[in-house]
Every structure is written in structure tokens, then in C-alpha cells.
Coordinates of C-alpha atoms and ligand atoms in Angstrom, one line a residue:
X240 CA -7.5 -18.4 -10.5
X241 CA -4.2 -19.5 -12.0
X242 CA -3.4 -17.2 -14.9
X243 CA -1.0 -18.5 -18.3
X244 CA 1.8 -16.3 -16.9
X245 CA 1.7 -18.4 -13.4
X246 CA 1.1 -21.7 -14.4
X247 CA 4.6 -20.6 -16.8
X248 CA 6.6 -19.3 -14.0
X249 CA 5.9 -22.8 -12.0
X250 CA 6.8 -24.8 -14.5
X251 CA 9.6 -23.2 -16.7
X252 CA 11.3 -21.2 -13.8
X253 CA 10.8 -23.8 -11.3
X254 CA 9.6 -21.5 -8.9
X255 CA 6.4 -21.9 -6.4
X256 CA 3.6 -19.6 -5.9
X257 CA 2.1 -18.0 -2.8
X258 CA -1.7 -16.7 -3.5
X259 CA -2.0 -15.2 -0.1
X260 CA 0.5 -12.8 -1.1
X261 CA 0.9 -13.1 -4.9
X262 CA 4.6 -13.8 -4.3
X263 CA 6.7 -16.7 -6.4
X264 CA 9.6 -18.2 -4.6
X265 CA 12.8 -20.3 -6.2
X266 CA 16.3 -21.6 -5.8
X267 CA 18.3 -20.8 -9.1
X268 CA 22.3 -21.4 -8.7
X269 CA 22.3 -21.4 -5.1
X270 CA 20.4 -17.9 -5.2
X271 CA 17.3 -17.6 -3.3
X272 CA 15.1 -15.3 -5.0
X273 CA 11.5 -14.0 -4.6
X274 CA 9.6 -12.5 -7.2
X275 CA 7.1 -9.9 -5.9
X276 CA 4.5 -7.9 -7.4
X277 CA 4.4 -4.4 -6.8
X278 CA 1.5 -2.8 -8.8
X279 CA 1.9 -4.1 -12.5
X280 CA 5.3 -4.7 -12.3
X281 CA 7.2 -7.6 -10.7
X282 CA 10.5 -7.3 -8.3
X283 CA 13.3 -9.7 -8.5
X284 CA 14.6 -10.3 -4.8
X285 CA 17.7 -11.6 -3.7
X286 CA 20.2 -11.5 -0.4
X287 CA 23.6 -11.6 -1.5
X288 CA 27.1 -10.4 -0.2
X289 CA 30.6 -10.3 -1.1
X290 CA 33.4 -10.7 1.3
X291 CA 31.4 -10.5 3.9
X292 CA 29.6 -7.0 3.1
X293 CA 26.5 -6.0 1.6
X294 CA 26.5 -5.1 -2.2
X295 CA 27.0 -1.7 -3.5
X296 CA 24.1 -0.5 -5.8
X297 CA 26.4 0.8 -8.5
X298 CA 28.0 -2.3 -8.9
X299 CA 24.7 -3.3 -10.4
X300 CA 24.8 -0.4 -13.1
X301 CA 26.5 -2.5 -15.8
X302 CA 24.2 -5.3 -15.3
X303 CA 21.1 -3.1 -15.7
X304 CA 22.0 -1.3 -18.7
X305 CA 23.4 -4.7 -20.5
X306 CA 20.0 -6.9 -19.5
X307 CA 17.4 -4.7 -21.1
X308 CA 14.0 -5.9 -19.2
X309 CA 15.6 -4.7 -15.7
X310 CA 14.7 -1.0 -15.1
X311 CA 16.5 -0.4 -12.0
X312 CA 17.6 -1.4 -8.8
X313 CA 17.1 -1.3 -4.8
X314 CA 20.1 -1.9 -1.9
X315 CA 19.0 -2.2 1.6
X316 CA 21.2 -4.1 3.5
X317 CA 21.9 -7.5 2.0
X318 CA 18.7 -7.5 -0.1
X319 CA 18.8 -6.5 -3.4
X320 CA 15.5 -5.6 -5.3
X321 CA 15.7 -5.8 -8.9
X322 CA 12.9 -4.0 -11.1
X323 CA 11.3 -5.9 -13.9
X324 CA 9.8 -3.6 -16.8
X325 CA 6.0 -4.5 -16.9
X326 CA 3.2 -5.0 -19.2
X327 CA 2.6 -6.6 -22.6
X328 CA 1.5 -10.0 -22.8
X329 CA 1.8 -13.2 -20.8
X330 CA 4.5 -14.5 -23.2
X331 CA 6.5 -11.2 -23.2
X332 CA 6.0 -10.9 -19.2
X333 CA 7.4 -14.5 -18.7
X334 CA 10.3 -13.8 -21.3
X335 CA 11.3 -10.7 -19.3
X336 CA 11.3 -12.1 -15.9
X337 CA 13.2 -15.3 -17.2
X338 CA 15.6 -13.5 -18.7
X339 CA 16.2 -11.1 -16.0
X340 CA 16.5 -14.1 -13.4
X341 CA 19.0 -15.6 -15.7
X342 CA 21.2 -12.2 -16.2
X343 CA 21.0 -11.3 -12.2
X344 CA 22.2 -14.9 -10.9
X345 CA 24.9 -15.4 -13.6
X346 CA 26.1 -11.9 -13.0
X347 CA 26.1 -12.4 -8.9
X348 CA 27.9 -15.9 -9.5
X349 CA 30.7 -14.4 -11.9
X350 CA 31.4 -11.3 -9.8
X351 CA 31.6 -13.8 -6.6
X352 CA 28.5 -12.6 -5.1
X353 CA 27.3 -15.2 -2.3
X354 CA 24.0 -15.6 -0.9
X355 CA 23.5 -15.2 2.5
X356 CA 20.7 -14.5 5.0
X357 CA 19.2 -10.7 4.4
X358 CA 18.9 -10.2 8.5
X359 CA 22.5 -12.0 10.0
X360 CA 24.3 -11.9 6.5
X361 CA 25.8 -15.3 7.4
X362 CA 25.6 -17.5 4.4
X363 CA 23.5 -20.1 5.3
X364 CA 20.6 -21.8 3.3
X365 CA 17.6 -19.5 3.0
X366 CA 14.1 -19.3 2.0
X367 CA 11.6 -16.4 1.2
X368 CA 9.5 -15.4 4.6
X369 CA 6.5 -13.5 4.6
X370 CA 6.8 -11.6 8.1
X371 CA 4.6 -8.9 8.6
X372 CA 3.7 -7.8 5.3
X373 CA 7.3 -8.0 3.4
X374 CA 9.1 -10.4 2.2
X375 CA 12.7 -11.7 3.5
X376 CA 14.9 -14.3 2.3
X377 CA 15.9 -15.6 5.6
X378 CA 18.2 -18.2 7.6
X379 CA 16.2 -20.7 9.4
X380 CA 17.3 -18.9 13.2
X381 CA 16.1 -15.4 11.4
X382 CA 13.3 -16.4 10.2
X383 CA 12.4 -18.0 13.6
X384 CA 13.3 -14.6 15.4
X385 CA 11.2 -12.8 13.1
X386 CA 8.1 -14.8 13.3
X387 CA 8.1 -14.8 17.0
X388 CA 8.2 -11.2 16.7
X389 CA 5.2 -11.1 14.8
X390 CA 3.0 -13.6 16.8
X391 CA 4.2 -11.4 19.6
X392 CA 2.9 -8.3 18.5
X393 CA -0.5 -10.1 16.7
X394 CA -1.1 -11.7 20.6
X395 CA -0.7 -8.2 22.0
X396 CA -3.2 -6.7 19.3
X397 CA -5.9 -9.7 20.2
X398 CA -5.3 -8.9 23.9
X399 CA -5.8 -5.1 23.6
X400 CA -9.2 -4.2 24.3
X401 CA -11.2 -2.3 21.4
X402 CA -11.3 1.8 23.2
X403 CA -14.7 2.1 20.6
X404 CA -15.3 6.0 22.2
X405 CA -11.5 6.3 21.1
X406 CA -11.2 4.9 18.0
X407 CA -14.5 7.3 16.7
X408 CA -12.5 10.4 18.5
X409 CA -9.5 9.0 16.4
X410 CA -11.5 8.9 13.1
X411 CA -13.1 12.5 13.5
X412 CA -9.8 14.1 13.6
X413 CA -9.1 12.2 10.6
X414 CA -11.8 12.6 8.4
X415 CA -11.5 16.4 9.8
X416 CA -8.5 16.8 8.1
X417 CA -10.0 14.9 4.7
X418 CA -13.3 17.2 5.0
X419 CA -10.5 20.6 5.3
X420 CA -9.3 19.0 1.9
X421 CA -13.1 19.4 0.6
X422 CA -12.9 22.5 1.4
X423 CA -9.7 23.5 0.6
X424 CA -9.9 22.1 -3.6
X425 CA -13.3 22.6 -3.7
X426 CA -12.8 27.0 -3.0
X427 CA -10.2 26.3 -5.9
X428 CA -13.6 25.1 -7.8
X429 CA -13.1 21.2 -8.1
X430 CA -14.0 18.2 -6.7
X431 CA -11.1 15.2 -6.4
X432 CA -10.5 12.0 -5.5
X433 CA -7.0 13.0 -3.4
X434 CA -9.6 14.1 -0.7
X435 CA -11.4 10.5 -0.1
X436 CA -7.5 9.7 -0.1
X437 CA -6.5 11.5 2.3
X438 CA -10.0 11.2 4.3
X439 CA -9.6 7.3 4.1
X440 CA -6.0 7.1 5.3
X441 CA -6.3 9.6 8.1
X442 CA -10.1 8.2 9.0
X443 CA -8.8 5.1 9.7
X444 CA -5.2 5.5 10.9
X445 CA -7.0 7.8 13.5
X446 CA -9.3 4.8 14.6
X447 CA -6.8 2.4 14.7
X448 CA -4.5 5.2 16.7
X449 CA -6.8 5.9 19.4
X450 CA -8.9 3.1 19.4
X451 CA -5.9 0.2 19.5
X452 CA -7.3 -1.2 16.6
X453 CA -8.6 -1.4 13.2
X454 CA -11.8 -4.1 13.5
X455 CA -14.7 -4.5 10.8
X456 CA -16.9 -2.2 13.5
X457 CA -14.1 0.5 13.2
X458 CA -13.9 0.5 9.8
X459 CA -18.0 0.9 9.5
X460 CA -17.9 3.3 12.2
X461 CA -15.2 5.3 10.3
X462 CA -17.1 4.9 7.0
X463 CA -20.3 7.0 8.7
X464 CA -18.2 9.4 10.5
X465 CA -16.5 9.9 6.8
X466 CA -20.1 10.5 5.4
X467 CA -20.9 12.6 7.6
X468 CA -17.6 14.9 7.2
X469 CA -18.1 14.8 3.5
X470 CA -21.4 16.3 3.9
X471 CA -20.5 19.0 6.3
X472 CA -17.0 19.5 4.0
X473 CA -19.2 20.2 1.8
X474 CA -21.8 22.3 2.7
X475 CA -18.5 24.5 4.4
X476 CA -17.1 24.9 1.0
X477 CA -20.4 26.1 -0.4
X478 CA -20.9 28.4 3.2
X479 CA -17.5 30.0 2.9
X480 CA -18.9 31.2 -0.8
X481 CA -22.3 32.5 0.2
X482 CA -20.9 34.2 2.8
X483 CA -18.7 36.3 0.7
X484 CA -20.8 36.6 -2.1
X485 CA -23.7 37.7 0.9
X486 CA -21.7 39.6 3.2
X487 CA -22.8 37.0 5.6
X488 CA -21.0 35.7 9.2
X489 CA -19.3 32.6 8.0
X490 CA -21.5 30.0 10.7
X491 CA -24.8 32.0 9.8
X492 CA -24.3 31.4 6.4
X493 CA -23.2 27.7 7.4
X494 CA -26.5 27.3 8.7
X495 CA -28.6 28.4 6.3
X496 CA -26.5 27.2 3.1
X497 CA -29.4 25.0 1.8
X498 CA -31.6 28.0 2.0
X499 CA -29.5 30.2 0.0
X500 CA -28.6 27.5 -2.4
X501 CA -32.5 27.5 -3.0
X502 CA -32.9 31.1 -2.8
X503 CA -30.5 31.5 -5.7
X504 CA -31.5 28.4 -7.6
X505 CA -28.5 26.8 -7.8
X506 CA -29.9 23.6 -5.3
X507 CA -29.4 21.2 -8.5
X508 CA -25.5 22.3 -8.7
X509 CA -25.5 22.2 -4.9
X510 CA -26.6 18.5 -4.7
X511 CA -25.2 17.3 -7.8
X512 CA -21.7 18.6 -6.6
X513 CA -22.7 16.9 -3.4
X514 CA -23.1 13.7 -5.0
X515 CA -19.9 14.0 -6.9
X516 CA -17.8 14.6 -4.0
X517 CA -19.4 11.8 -2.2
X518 CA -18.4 9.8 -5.6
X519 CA -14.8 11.2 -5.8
X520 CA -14.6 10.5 -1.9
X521 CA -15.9 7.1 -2.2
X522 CA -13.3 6.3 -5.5
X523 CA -10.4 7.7 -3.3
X524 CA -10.9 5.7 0.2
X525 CA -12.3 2.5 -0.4
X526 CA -9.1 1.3 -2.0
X527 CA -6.9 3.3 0.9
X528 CA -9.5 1.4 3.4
X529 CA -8.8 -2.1 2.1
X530 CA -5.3 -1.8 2.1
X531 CA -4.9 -0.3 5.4
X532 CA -6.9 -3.3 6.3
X533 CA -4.8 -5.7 4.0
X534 CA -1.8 -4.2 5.6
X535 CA -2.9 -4.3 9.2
X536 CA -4.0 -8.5 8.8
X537 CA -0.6 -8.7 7.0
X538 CA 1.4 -7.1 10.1
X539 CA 0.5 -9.9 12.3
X540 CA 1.0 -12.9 10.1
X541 CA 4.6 -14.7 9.4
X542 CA 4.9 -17.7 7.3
X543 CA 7.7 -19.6 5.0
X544 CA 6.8 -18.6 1.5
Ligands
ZN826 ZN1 20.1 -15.1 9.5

């Protein structure tokens, strides 16, 4: 769906648009640039030196503080990331971003910054690449190089055989550690979405670890194995209670939790809490899950932007 703010950033800025990765891509005074989104706000990208070296961030600090939209900026090697404030409307978006292009590529041209290749630093022609989930403003040899690295790696990944047995082994320890979270916040007396975070990230880092690699089965297979820990998480925090408020051995009151709970009539807090930190779990990995997933598809694909 093409929004005002795109179509406007086409047009006006001349720039083109990537939907894959929600990246625009341009040529203003010789300056490639890439504008990338990073949560609501947008990053101005360009690959610049000057005699030869990369730039020194604090040679940026006038420009910053003189072109009011641009909060701050990034050096790593010859990239240079410039951050766009965000928010407000289309109109206001489009005048910040086309003011801030103008202000960083007249300031680069009057203070004899070239552009050049963010990899070799030579300064050749270059174009924004999309190489395993960033964004590079490339030679044409570079971006070569870097592609072939990527189909490498992608080939290797499609060759590897699935260790299923593995990958759950790998996902247990993981949503171990998010289920000790449970337990951990939930003996401070709260439930939290930080826990599904942590749950989601290890879950499926610890399938994709042992298990070579991070399929739609894995990612089901972690989901249950997550269930399951959230449950048992759970019913620990709620065990490690009744066993001090009973006097009880920590695994005998672990195994008869739901008894007590109902032998002190609190089941209704018992399974509502339950629900809720099934909720809270759910709110905090299924966004970690898809962009592990997002982020593993993304490491094996290159393209020109
Ligand atoms: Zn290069």
C-alpha cells in the first residue's frame, strides 16, 4: 500500500522505493544515499570520505545543531547514518527528510567530502545493496563480493540438514531460561511481558543453535515447548510460595500446587494469573519470533536496492 509520505518521497526527492525492505534509494549531487526506517523514525545513509579517510563524527556536530530535523549521527567506517526526528504528519515527515537530505549533501560537498564505496572506500559509482539484512552503499566489485557471500552462506543453510531432536533440546534450554524469568518477576509479585521476550528470543535462538536452523516446524515446535514452560514457570512460582507459606519440600509442594491452590481457594487467582502470564508471554514473543524469522530470511538474501 503506497502511503502520501511515499508516493512524495518518489516524486519530489527523486528517490525509489524498496517494499521488501521499506528502504528508499537516490542519487542527490553525486551522493548516494539510502533512507532507512528504523522504528518510527527514518536514517539518512551515506558513504563518504575525505582525503582518502573515513569521516570523523564530530565534524558533523555543526551540521546537526544548525539543520534542526537531524537528531544525531552514526560513523562506522565510511558510512555515515544520519538520524531524522520522527513523527507528526506526512507533510511535516516529508519536509524534515527533504530538508535534512538537502543540509547533509550541501554540507558534504562544501567541506569536500567525496563519496565513495562504504566496503573498499575507493570512489567509484555506488548504489544502495541490501546484503544480509543491512543496507550498504556499494561499488559494483563490493557489492558483487558481498552477495556471493550471502548466496554462499543461504546454499550452506539449504544444504544443512534440519537436527529436529536438536533444535527442541535447543529450545528447552531457551524457554528454560524465559520460564526462570516467570519465576523470578513473578516471586517479586508481577506478571510481564519482558519474560515472553526473553522466552521468544532464547526459544528460538536455541532451536535455530542446535538444530541448524530456524524452519516454520521449529518455530511451532518452539511455540509448544514455550507453552509448556510457561505453564510449569508458572505453577513453580506459585510452588515456591506454598511451600513457604506450608512448610512444604519445594517439589512436593510443586506437585500438588493445584491442590493447595484449591484448598485455599485462591484457584480463580491461580488460573487467572495463569492466563495473564500466558497473555504477557504471548505479547512479548510473537513480535521477538517474527523478527528472528524476518531477520534470519533477511541473512540469506542480497539484492541492488
Ligand atoms: Zn568497493
Amino acid at each position: 500500500m503506497a502511503t502520501r509520505l511515499q508516493d512524495e518521497l518518489c516524486s519530489a526527492e527523486r528517490l525509489s522505493f524498496d517494499p521488501a525492505s521499506g528502504v528508499y534509494t537516490g542519487n542527490r549531487s553525486g551522493y548516494s544515499l539510502a533512507l532507512i526506517p528504523a522504528g518510527s523514525q527514518m536514517n539518512l545513509r551515506v558513504s563518504v570520505c575525505k582525503y582518502g579517510a573515513s569521516a570523523d563524527r564530530a565534524a558533523f556536530k555543526a551540521l546537526i545543531k544548525s539543520c534542526k530535523p537531524l537528531k544525531g549521527c552514526a560513523v562506522q567506517g565510511y558510512g555515515v547514518t544520519f538520524s531524522i526526528a520522527a513523527g507528526g504528519t506526512a507533510a511535516k515527515q516529508l519536509e524534515r527528510i527533504s530538508t535534512s537530505i538537502r543540509a547533509v549533501t550541501e554540507y558534504l560537498a562544501m567541506n569536500g567530502y567525496q563519496n565513495c564505496c562504504e566496503a573498499c572506500g575507493r570512489m567509484e559509482e555506488t548504489s544502495g545493496c541490501y546484503v544480509g539484512g543491512s543496507v550498504k552503499l556499494l561499488c559494483a566489485e563490493d557489492y558483487q563480493n558481498a552477495s556471493q557471500a550471502v548466496f554462499r552462506q543461504a546454499e550452506e543453510i539449504a544444504q544443512k540438514n534440519e537436527n529436529v531432536i536438536g533444535g527442541i533440546v535447543g529450545a528447552l534450554i531457551g524457554a528454560l531460561i524465559g520460564a526462570a524469568v516467570i519465576v523470578g518477576i513473578g516471586q517479586l509479585g508481577y506478571v510481564s511481558m519482558w519474560s515472553g521476550v526473553v522466552m521468544g528470543v532464547c526459544a528460538v535462538k536455541g532451536y535455530e543453535l542446535l538444530g541448524g536452523k530456524l524452519s516454520t516446524k521449529g518455530i511451532v515446535l518452539s511455540c509448544v515447548i514455550m507453552a509448556i514452560m510457561v505453564y510449569l514457570g508458572h505453577r513453580m512460582d506459585w510452588a515456591i510460595t506454598i511451600a513457604k507459606v506450608r512448610g512444604l519440600e519445594l517439589g512436593e509442594a510443586f506437585r500438588e500446587t493445584e491442590q493447595a491452590v484449591r484448598l485455599f481457594g485462591v484457584s480463580r487467582n491461580y488460573y487467572s494469573n495463569l492466563a495473564l502470564t500466558f497473555l504477557f508471554t504471548a505479547i512479548g514473543a510473537v513480535p521477538t519470533i517474527i523478527t528472528a524469522r524476518k531477520k534470519y530470511k533477511a541473512k540469506q538474501v542480497a539484492y541492488k536496492l
